[in-house]
GROMACS .gro file of N, CA, C and O in nm:
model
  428
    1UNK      N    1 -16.630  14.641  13.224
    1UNK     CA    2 -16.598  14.780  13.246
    1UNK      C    3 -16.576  14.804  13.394
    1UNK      O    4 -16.629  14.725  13.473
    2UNK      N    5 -16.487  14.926  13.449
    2UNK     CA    6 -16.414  14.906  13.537
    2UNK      C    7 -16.392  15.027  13.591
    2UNK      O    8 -16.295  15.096  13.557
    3UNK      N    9 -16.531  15.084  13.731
    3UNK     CA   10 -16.525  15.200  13.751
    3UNK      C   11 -16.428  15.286  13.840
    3UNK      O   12 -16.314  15.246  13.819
    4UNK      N   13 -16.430  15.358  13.903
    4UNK     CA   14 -16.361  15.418  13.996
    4UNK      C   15 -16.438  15.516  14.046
    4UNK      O   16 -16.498  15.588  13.967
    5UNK      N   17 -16.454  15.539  14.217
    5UNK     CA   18 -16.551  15.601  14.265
    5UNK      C   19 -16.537  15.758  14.175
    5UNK      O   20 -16.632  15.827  14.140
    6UNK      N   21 -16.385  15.788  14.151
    6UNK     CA   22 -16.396  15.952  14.056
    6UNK      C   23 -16.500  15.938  13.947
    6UNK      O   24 -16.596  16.015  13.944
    7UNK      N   25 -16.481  15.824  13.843
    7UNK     CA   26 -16.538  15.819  13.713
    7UNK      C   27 -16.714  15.867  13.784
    7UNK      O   28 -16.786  15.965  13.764
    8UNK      N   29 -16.729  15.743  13.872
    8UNK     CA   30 -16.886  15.759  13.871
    8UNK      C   31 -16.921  15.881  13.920
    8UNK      O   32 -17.031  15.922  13.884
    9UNK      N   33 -16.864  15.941  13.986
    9UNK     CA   34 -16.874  16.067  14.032
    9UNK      C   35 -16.909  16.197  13.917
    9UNK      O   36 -16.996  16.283  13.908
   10UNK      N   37 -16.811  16.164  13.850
   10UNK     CA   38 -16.776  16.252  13.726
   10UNK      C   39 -16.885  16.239  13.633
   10UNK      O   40 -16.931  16.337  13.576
   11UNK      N   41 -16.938  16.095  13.610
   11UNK     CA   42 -17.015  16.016  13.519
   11UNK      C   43 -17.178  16.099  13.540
   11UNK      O   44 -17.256  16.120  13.447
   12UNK      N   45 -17.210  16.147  13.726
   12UNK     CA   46 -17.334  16.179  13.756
   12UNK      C   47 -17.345  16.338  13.751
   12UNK      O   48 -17.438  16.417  13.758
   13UNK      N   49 -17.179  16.350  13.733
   13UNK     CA   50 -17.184  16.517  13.756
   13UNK      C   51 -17.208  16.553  13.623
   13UNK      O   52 -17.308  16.623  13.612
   14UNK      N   53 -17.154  16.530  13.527
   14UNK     CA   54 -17.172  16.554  13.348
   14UNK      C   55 -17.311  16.516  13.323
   14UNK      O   56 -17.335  16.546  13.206
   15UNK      N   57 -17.438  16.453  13.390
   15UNK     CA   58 -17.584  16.407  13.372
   15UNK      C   59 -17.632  16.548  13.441
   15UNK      O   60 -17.671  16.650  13.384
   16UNK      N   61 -17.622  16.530  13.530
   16UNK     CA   62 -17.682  16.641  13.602
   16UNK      C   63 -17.645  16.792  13.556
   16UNK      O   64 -17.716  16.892  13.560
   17UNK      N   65 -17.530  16.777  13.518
   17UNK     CA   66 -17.494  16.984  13.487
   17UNK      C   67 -17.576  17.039  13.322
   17UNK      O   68 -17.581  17.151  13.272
   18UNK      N   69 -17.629  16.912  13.273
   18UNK     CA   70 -17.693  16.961  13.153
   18UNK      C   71 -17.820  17.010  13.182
   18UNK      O   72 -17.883  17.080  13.102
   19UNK      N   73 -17.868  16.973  13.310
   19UNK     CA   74 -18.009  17.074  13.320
   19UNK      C   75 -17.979  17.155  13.409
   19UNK      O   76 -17.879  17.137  13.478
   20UNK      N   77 -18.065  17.268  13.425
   20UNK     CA   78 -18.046  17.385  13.434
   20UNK      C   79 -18.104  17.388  13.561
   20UNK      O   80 -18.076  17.495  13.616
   21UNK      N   81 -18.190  17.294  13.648
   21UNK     CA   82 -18.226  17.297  13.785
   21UNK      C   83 -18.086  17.214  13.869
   21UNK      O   84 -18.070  17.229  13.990
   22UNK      N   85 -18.024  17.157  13.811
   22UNK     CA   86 -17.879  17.108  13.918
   22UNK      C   87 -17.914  16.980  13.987
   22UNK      O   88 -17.958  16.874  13.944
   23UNK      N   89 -17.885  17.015  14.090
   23UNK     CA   90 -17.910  16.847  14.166
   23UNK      C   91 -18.031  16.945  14.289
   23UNK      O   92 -18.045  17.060  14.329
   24UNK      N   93 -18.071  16.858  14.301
   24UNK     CA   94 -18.168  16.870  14.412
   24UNK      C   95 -18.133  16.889  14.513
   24UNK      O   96 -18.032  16.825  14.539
   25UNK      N   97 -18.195  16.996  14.646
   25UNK     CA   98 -18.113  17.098  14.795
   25UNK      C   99 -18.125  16.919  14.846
   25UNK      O  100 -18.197  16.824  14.814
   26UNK      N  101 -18.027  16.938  14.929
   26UNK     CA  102 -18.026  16.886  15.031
   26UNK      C  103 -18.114  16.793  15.127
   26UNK      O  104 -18.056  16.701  15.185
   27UNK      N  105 -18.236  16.810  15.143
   27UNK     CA  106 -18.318  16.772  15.221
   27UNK      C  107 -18.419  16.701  15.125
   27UNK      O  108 -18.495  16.617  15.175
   28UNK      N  109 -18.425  16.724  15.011
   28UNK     CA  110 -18.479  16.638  14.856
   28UNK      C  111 -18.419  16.543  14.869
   28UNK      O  112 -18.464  16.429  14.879
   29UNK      N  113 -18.280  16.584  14.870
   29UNK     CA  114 -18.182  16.448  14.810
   29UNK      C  115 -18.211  16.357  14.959
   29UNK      O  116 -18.228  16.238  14.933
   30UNK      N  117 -18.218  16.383  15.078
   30UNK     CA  118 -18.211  16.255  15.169
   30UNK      C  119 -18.361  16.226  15.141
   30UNK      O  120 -18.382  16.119  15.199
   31UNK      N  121 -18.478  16.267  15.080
   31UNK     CA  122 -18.628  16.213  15.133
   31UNK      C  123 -18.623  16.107  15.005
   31UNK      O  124 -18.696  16.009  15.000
   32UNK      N  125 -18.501  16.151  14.876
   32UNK     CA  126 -18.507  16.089  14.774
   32UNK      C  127 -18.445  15.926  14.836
   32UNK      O  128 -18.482  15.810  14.823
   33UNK      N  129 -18.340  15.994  14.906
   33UNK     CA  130 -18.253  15.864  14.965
   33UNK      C  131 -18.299  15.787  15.034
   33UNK      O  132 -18.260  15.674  15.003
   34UNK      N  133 -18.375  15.787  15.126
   34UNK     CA  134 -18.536  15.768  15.195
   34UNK      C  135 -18.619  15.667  15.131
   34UNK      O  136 -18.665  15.557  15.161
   35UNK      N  137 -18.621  15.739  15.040
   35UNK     CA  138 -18.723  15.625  14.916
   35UNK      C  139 -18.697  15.530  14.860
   35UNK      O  140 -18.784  15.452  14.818
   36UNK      N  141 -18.515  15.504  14.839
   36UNK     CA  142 -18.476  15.446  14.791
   36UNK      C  143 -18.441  15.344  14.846
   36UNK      O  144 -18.409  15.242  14.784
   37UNK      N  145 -18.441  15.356  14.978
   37UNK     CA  146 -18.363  15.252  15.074
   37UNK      C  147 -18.516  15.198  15.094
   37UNK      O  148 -18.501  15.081  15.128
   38UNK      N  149 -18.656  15.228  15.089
   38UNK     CA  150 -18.764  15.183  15.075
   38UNK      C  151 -18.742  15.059  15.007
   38UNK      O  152 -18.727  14.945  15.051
   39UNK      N  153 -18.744  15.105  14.886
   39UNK     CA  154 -18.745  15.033  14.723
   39UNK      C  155 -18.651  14.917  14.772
   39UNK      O  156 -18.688  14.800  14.761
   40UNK      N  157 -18.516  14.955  14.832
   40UNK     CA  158 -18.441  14.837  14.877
   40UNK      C  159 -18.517  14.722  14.929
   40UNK      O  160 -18.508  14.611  14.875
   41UNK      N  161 -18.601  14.747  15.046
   41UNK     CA  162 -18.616  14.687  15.179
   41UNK      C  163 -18.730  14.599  15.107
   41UNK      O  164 -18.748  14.486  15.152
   42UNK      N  165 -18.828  14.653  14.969
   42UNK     CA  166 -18.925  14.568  14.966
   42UNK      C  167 -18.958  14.453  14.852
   42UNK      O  168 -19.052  14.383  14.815
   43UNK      N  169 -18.753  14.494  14.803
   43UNK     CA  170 -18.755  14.363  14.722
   43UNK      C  171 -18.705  14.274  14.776
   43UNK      O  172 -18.726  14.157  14.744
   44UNK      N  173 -18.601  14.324  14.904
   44UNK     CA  174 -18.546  14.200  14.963
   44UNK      C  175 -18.691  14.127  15.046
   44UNK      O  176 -18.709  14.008  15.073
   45UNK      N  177 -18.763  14.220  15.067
   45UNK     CA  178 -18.877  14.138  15.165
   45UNK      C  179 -18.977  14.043  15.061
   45UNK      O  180 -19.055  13.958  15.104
   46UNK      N  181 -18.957  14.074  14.923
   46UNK     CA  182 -19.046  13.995  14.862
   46UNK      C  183 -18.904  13.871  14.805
   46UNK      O  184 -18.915  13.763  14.746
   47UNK      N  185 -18.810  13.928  14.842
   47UNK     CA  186 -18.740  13.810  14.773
   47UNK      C  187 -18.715  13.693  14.892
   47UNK      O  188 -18.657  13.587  14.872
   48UNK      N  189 -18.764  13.729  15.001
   48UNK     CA  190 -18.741  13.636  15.151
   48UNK      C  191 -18.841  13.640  15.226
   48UNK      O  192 -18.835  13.661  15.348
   49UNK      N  193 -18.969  13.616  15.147
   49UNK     CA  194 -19.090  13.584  15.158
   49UNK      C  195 -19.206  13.610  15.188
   49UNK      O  196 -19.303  13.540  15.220
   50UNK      N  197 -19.188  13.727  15.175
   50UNK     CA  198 -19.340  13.845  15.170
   50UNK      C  199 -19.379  13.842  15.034
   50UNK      O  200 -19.309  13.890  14.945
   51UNK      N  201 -19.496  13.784  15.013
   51UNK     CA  202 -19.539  13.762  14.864
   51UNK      C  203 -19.631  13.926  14.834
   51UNK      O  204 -19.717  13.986  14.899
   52UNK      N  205 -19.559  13.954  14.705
   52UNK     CA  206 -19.600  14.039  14.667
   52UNK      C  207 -19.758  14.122  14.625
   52UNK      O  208 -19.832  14.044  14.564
   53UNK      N  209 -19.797  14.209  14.638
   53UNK     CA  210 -19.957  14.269  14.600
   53UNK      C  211 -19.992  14.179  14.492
   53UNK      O  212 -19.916  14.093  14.448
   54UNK      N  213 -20.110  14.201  14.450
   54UNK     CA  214 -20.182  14.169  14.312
   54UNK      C  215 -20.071  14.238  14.214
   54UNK      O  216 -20.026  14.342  14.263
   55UNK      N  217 -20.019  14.205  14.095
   55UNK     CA  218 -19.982  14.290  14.006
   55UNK      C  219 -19.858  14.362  13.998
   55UNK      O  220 -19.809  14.422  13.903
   56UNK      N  221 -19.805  14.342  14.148
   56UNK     CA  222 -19.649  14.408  14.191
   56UNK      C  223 -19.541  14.345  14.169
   56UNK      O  224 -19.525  14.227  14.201
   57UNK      N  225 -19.471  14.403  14.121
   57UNK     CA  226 -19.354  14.342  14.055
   57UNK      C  227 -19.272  14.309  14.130
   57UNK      O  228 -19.243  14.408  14.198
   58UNK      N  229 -19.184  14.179  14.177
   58UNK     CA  230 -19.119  14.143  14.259
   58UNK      C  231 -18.963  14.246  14.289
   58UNK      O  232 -18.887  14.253  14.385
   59UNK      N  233 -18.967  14.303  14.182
   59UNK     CA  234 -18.846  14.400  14.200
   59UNK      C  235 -18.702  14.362  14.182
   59UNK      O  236 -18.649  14.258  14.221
   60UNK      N  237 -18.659  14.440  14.131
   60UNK     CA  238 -18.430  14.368  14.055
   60UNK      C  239 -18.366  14.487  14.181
   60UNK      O  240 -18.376  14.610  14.183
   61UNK      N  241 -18.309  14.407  14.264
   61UNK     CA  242 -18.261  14.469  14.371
   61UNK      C  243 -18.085  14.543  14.309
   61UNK      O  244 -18.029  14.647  14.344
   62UNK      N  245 -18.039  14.432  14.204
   62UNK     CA  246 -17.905  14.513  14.137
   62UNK      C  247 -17.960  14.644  14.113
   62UNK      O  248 -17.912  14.726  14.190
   63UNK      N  249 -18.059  14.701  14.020
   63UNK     CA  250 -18.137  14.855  13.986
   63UNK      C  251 -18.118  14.922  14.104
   63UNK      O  252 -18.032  15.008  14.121
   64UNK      N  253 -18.238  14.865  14.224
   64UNK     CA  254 -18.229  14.940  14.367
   64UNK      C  255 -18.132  14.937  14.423
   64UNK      O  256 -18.153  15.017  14.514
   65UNK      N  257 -18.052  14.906  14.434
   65UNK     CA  258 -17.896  14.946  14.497
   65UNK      C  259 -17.837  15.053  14.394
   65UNK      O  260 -17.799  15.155  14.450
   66UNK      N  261 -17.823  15.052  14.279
   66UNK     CA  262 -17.776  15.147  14.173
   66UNK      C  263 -17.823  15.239  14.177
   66UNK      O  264 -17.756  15.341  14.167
   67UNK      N  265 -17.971  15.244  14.197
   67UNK     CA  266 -18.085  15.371  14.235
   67UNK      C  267 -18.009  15.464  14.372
   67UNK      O  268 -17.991  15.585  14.359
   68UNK      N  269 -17.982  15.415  14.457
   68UNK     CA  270 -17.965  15.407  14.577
   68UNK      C  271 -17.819  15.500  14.627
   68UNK      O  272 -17.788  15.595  14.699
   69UNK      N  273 -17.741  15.371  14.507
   69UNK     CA  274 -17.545  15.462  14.495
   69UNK      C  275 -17.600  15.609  14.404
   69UNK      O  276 -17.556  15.716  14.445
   70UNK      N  277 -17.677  15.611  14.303
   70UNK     CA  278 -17.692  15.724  14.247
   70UNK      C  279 -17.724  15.878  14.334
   70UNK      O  280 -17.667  15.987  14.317
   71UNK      N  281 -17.816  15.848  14.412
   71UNK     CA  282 -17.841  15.946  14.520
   71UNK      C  283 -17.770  15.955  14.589
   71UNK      O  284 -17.768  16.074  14.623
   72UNK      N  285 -17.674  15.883  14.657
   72UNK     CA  286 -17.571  15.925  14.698
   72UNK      C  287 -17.507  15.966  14.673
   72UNK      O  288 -17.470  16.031  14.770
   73UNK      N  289 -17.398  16.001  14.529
   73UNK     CA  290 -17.325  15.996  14.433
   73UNK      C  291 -17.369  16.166  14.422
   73UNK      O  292 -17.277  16.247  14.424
   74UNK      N  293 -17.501  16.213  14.412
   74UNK     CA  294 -17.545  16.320  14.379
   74UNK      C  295 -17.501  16.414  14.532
   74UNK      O  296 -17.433  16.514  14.554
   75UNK      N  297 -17.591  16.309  14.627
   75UNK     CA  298 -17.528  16.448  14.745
   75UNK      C  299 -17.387  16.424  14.743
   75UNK      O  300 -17.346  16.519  14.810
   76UNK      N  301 -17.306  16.372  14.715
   76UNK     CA  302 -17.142  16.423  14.752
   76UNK      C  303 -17.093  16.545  14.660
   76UNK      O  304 -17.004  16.628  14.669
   77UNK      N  305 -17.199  16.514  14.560
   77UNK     CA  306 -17.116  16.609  14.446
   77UNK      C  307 -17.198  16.755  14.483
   77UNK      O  308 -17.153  16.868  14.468
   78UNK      N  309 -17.317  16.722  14.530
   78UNK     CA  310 -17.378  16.847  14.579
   78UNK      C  311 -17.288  16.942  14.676
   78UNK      O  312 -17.279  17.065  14.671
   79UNK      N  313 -17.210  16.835  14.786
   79UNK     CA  314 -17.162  16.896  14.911
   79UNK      C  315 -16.971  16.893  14.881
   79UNK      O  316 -16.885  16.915  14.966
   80UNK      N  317 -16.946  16.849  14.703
   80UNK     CA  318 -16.805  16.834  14.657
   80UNK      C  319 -16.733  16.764  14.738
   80UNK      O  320 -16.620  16.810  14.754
   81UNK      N  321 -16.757  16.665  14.796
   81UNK     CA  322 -16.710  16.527  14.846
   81UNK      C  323 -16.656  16.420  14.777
   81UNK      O  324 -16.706  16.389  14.669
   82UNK      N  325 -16.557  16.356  14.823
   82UNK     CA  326 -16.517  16.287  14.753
   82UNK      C  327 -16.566  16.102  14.807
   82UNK      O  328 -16.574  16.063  14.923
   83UNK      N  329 -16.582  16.048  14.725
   83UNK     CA  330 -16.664  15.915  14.780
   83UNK      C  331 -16.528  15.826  14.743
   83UNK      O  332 -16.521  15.708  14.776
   84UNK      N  333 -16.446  15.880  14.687
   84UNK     CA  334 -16.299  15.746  14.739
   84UNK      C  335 -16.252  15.776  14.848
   84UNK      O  336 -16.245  15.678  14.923
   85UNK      N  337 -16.205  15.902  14.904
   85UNK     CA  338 -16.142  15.980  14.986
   85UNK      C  339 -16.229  15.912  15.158
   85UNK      O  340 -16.161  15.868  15.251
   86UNK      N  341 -16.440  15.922  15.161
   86UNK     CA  342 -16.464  15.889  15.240
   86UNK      C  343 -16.460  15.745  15.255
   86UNK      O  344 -16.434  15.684  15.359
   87UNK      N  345 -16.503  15.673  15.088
   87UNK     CA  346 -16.478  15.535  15.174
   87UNK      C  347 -16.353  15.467  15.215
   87UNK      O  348 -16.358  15.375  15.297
   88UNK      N  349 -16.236  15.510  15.160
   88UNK     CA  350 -16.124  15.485  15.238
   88UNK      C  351 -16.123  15.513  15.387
   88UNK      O  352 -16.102  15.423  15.468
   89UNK      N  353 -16.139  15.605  15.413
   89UNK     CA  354 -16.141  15.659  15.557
   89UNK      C  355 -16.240  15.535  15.649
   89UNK      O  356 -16.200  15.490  15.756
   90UNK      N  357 -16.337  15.505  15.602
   90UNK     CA  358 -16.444  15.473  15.660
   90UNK      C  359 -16.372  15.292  15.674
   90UNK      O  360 -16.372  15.226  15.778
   91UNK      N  361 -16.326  15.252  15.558
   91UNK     CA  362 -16.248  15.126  15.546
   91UNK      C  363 -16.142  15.090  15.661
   91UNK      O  364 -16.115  14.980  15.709
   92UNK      N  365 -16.084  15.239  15.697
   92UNK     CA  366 -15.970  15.231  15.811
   92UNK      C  367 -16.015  15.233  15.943
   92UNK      O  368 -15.962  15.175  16.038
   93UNK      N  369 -16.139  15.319  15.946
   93UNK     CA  370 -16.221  15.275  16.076
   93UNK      C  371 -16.294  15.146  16.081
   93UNK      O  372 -16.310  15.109  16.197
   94UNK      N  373 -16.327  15.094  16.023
   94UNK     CA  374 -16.348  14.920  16.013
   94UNK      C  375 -16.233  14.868  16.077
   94UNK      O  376 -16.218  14.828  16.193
   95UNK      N  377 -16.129  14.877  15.950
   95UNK     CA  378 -16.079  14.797  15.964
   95UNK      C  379 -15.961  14.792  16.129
   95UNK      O  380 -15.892  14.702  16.178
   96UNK      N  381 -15.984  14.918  16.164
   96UNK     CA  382 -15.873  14.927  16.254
   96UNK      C  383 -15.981  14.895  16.453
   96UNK      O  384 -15.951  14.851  16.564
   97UNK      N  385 -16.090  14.946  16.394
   97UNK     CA  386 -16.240  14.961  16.551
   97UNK      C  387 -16.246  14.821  16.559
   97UNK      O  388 -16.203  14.761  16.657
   98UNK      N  389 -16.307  14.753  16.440
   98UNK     CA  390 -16.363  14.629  16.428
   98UNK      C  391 -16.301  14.516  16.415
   98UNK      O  392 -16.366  14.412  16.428
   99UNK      N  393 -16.138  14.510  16.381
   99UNK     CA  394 -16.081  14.417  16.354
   99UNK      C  395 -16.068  14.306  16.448
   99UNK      O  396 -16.001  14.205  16.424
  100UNK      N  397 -16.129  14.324  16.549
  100UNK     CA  398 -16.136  14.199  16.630
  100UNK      C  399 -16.300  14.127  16.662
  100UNK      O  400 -16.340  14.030  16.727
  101UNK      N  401 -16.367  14.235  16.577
  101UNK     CA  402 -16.532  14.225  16.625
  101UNK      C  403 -16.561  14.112  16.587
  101UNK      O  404 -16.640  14.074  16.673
  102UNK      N  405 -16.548  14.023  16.506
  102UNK     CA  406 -16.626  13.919  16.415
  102UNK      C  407 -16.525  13.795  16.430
  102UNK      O  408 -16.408  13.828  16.449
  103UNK      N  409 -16.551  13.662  16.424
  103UNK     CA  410 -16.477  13.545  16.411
  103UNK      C  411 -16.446  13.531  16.307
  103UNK      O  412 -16.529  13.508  16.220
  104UNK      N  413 -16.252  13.544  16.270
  104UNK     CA  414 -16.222  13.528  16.121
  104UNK      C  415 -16.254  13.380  16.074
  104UNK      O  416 -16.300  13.296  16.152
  105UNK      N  417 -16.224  13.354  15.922
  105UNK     CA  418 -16.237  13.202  15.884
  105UNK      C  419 -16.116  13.212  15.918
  105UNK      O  420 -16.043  13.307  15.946
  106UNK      N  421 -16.095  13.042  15.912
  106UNK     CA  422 -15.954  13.006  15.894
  106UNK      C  423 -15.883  12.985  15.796
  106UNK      O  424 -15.946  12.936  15.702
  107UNK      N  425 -15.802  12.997  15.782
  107UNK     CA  426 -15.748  13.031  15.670
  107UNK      C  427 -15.700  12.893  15.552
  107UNK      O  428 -15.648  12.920  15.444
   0.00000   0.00000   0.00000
Protein backbone atom coordinates (compact mmCIF):
# COMPACT_ATOMS: atom_id res chain seq x y z
CA UNK A 1 0.00 0.00 0.00
CA UNK A 2 1.08 3.29 -1.20
CA UNK A 3 0.62 6.54 0.72
CA UNK A 4 0.74 10.10 -0.16
CA UNK A 5 1.49 12.79 2.37
CA UNK A 6 -2.55 14.10 1.34
CA UNK A 7 -3.97 10.49 2.06
CA UNK A 8 -2.21 10.39 5.50
CA UNK A 9 -3.22 13.65 6.19
CA UNK A 10 -6.76 13.02 5.27
CA UNK A 11 -6.43 9.43 6.88
CA UNK A 12 -5.68 11.46 10.58
CA UNK A 13 -8.14 14.12 9.81
CA UNK A 14 -11.31 11.58 9.31
CA UNK A 15 -9.86 9.81 13.04
CA UNK A 16 -9.79 12.79 14.73
CA UNK A 17 -13.13 14.77 13.47
CA UNK A 18 -15.22 11.85 14.98
CA UNK A 19 -14.63 13.07 18.47
CA UNK A 20 -15.96 15.90 19.60
CA UNK A 21 -12.73 17.33 21.57
CA UNK A 22 -10.68 17.74 17.96
CA UNK A 23 -7.07 17.59 18.01
CA UNK A 24 -5.32 18.88 20.85
CA UNK A 25 -4.22 23.21 21.21
CA UNK A 26 -1.11 23.59 20.20
CA UNK A 27 1.23 23.47 23.03
CA UNK A 28 -0.34 19.66 23.90
CA UNK A 29 0.48 18.71 20.58
CA UNK A 30 4.40 19.81 20.88
CA UNK A 31 4.69 18.33 24.80
CA UNK A 32 2.94 15.26 22.97
CA UNK A 33 5.71 15.62 20.25
CA UNK A 34 8.20 15.92 23.08
CA UNK A 35 7.32 12.58 24.29
CA UNK A 36 7.53 11.05 21.37
CA UNK A 37 10.83 11.93 20.20
CA UNK A 38 11.57 10.56 23.96
CA UNK A 39 10.11 7.14 23.07
CA UNK A 40 12.38 7.55 19.90
CA UNK A 41 15.69 8.21 21.64
CA UNK A 42 15.20 5.23 24.15
CA UNK A 43 14.79 2.52 21.81
CA UNK A 44 17.51 3.54 19.72
CA UNK A 45 19.59 3.77 23.04
CA UNK A 46 18.54 0.31 24.04
CA UNK A 47 19.00 -0.88 20.59
CA UNK A 48 22.92 0.54 20.68
CA UNK A 49 23.55 -0.55 23.98
CA UNK A 50 21.96 0.75 26.96
CA UNK A 51 20.49 -2.38 28.37
CA UNK A 52 17.19 -1.98 29.30
CA UNK A 53 15.33 -1.67 33.17
CA UNK A 54 14.12 -4.85 34.82
CA UNK A 55 10.97 -5.69 32.78
CA UNK A 56 11.25 -2.86 29.99
CA UNK A 57 10.56 -3.59 26.83
CA UNK A 58 13.25 -3.01 24.37
CA UNK A 59 10.86 -1.05 22.18
CA UNK A 60 9.79 -1.33 17.90
CA UNK A 61 11.23 1.93 16.82
CA UNK A 62 9.04 1.41 13.18
CA UNK A 63 5.72 2.18 15.96
CA UNK A 64 7.89 5.19 17.46
CA UNK A 65 8.57 6.88 14.39
CA UNK A 66 4.78 6.29 13.25
CA UNK A 67 3.85 7.56 16.79
CA UNK A 68 5.96 10.45 16.08
CA UNK A 69 4.72 11.20 12.02
CA UNK A 70 1.22 10.94 13.70
CA UNK A 71 1.71 14.03 15.91
CA UNK A 72 2.95 15.72 13.44
CA UNK A 73 0.42 14.92 10.90
CA UNK A 74 -2.10 16.27 13.63
CA UNK A 75 -0.40 19.73 14.15
CA UNK A 76 -0.41 20.47 10.34
CA UNK A 77 -3.91 19.69 10.12
CA UNK A 78 -4.47 21.65 13.31
CA UNK A 79 -2.58 24.77 11.68
CA UNK A 80 -4.18 23.38 7.80
CA UNK A 81 -0.75 22.80 6.46
CA UNK A 82 0.16 20.95 3.99
CA UNK A 83 3.03 18.26 4.69
CA UNK A 84 3.70 17.63 0.76
CA UNK A 85 3.72 21.30 -0.02
CA UNK A 86 6.37 21.72 3.22
CA UNK A 87 8.38 18.80 2.56
CA UNK A 88 8.97 19.69 -0.91
CA UNK A 89 10.03 23.06 -0.03
CA UNK A 90 12.25 21.81 2.66
CA UNK A 91 13.75 19.09 -0.08
CA UNK A 92 14.72 22.27 -2.27
CA UNK A 93 16.46 23.83 0.56
CA UNK A 94 18.58 20.68 1.01
CA UNK A 95 18.92 20.10 -1.92
CA UNK A 96 19.94 23.47 -3.33
CA UNK A 97 22.05 24.93 0.65
CA UNK A 98 23.58 21.53 1.04
CA UNK A 99 24.36 20.19 -2.23
CA UNK A 100 27.88 20.49 -1.82
CA UNK A 101 27.91 19.74 2.08
CA UNK A 102 28.62 15.98 2.13
CA UNK A 103 31.10 13.72 -0.08
CA UNK A 104 29.00 12.17 -2.93
CA UNK A 105 29.60 8.26 -3.72
CA UNK A 106 30.86 7.63 -6.86
CA UNK A 107 28.97 6.71 -9.07
Amino acid sequence: MSLTFEDVQAQVDRYISQFKEGYFPPLLMLARLTEEVGEVARVLAHQNGKTPKPGEDVGDLELELADLLFVMVCMANERGLSLEQGFTRMMHKIETRDADRWTKKDA
